[in-house]
């Protein structure tokens, strides 16, 4: 599986961005897809996850109510809609895939990672 993240950029606090993660190379019907972020000097942290085929979604407390993860199976793409952005959301955002939700959320032996896309939120 190859994952290609895109959509990052510079936005003012309170603004919105939508990240995309295009997947290719393998059937993903049994996979969970997730978004993570890593700020300078900090560990990579889980943001949100979605079951590729079932649509169930999961969020870190820090983004609940502001971020929405979704997928378009026809385009093999997962999205992260980010609203009400805060300066503390500034980070490099990564997408990832694993067929075990706990492994994905805890970043334990995750099967696939995409490259990151930078999100910068100015105050």
CSV table of C-alpha atoms in Angstrom, one decimal:
chain,number,residue,atom,x,y,z
A,1,UNK,CA,0.0,0.0,0.0
A,2,UNK,CA,1.2,3.5,-0.9
A,3,UNK,CA,-0.3,6.5,0.9
A,4,UNK,CA,0.1,10.0,-0.4
A,5,UNK,CA,-1.0,12.9,1.9
A,6,UNK,CA,-1.7,16.4,0.6
A,7,UNK,CA,-3.6,19.5,1.4
A,8,UNK,CA,-1.5,21.1,4.1
A,9,UNK,CA,-0.7,24.8,4.2
A,10,UNK,CA,-0.8,28.0,6.1
A,11,UNK,CA,-4.0,29.2,7.6
A,12,UNK,CA,-5.1,31.7,10.3
A,13,UNK,CA,-6.5,30.6,13.6
A,14,UNK,CA,-10.2,29.9,13.2
A,15,UNK,CA,-9.7,28.8,9.6
A,16,UNK,CA,-10.2,25.5,7.9
A,17,UNK,CA,-8.1,23.0,5.8
A,18,UNK,CA,-8.9,19.7,4.3
A,19,UNK,CA,-6.2,17.1,4.0
A,20,UNK,CA,-6.3,14.2,1.6
A,21,UNK,CA,-4.7,10.8,1.7
A,22,UNK,CA,-4.8,8.9,-1.5
A,23,UNK,CA,-4.2,5.1,-1.2
A,24,UNK,CA,-3.0,2.7,-3.9
A,25,UNK,CA,-1.5,-0.7,-4.3
A,26,UNK,CA,-3.7,-3.0,-2.2
A,27,UNK,CA,-7.2,-3.5,-1.3
A,28,UNK,CA,-8.0,-1.6,1.9
A,29,UNK,CA,-11.4,-3.0,2.7
A,30,UNK,CA,-10.2,-4.6,6.0
A,31,UNK,CA,-8.0,-1.6,7.0
A,32,UNK,CA,-8.4,1.2,9.4
A,33,UNK,CA,-7.1,4.5,8.1
A,34,UNK,CA,-5.7,7.1,10.4
A,35,UNK,CA,-4.4,10.6,10.7
A,36,UNK,CA,-1.5,11.6,13.0
A,37,UNK,CA,0.4,14.7,13.6
A,38,UNK,CA,3.9,15.6,14.9
A,39,UNK,CA,4.8,19.0,16.1
A,40,UNK,CA,8.4,20.1,16.5
A,41,UNK,CA,10.0,18.5,19.5
A,42,UNK,CA,7.0,16.4,20.2
A,43,UNK,CA,6.1,12.8,19.7
A,44,UNK,CA,3.8,11.8,16.8
A,45,UNK,CA,0.2,11.7,18.1
A,46,UNK,CA,-3.0,10.1,16.9
A,47,UNK,CA,-5.7,12.4,15.6
A,48,UNK,CA,-8.5,10.4,14.0
A,49,UNK,CA,-9.3,7.0,12.4
A,50,UNK,CA,-11.9,5.5,10.2
A,51,UNK,CA,-12.7,1.9,9.1
A,52,UNK,CA,-12.3,1.8,5.4
A,53,UNK,CA,-15.4,-0.3,4.7
A,54,UNK,CA,-17.6,0.4,7.7
A,55,UNK,CA,-17.3,4.1,8.1
A,56,UNK,CA,-17.0,4.1,11.9
A,57,UNK,CA,-14.9,7.0,13.1
A,58,UNK,CA,-12.7,7.7,16.1
A,59,UNK,CA,-11.1,10.9,17.3
A,60,UNK,CA,-8.6,12.1,19.8
A,61,UNK,CA,-10.2,14.3,22.5
A,62,UNK,CA,-8.1,17.3,21.3
A,63,UNK,CA,-9.9,17.4,17.9
A,64,UNK,CA,-13.4,16.2,18.7
A,65,UNK,CA,-16.0,18.5,17.3
A,66,UNK,CA,-13.5,20.4,15.1
A,67,UNK,CA,-12.1,17.7,12.8
A,68,UNK,CA,-13.9,15.2,10.7
A,69,UNK,CA,-12.5,12.1,9.0
A,70,UNK,CA,-14.2,10.7,6.0
A,71,UNK,CA,-13.5,8.5,3.0
A,72,UNK,CA,-14.4,8.2,-0.6
A,73,UNK,CA,-14.0,4.6,-1.6
A,74,UNK,CA,-14.4,5.3,-5.3
A,75,UNK,CA,-11.3,7.5,-5.1
A,76,UNK,CA,-9.4,5.4,-2.6
A,77,UNK,CA,-9.0,8.6,-0.6
A,78,UNK,CA,-9.4,9.5,3.1
A,79,UNK,CA,-10.0,13.1,4.1
A,80,UNK,CA,-9.4,15.1,7.3
A,81,UNK,CA,-11.6,18.2,7.4
A,82,UNK,CA,-10.1,20.5,10.0
A,83,UNK,CA,-12.2,23.4,11.2
A,84,UNK,CA,-11.7,26.0,13.9
A,85,UNK,CA,-8.0,25.5,13.7
A,86,UNK,CA,-5.8,26.6,16.6
A,87,UNK,CA,-2.1,27.5,16.6
A,88,UNK,CA,-1.5,24.3,18.6
A,89,UNK,CA,-2.8,22.3,15.7
A,90,UNK,CA,0.4,23.3,13.8
A,91,UNK,CA,2.3,20.1,12.9
A,92,UNK,CA,3.2,17.8,10.1
A,93,UNK,CA,0.2,15.6,9.5
A,94,UNK,CA,0.6,11.9,8.4
A,95,UNK,CA,-1.8,9.3,7.2
A,96,UNK,CA,-1.4,5.6,8.0
A,97,UNK,CA,-3.1,2.3,7.6
A,98,UNK,CA,-3.4,-0.9,9.7
A,99,UNK,CA,-5.9,-3.7,10.0
A,100,UNK,CA,-5.9,-3.5,13.8
A,101,UNK,CA,-7.4,-0.3,15.3
A,102,UNK,CA,-5.5,-0.5,18.5
A,103,UNK,CA,-2.2,-0.9,16.7
A,104,UNK,CA,-3.1,2.1,14.6
A,105,UNK,CA,-4.1,4.4,17.4
A,106,UNK,CA,-1.1,3.4,19.6
A,107,UNK,CA,1.3,3.6,16.6
A,108,UNK,CA,2.4,0.0,17.3
A,109,UNK,CA,3.8,-1.7,14.3
A,110,UNK,CA,1.6,0.2,11.9
A,111,UNK,CA,1.5,-1.4,8.5
A,112,UNK,CA,1.8,1.6,6.3
A,113,UNK,CA,2.7,5.3,6.6
A,114,UNK,CA,2.4,8.1,4.1
A,115,UNK,CA,4.7,11.0,3.9
A,116,UNK,CA,3.7,14.1,5.9
A,117,UNK,CA,2.1,17.4,4.9
A,118,UNK,CA,2.7,20.5,6.9
A,119,UNK,CA,-0.1,22.4,8.5
A,120,UNK,CA,0.7,25.8,10.0
A,121,UNK,CA,-1.9,27.8,12.0
A,122,UNK,CA,-1.0,31.4,12.6
A,123,UNK,CA,-2.4,33.3,15.6
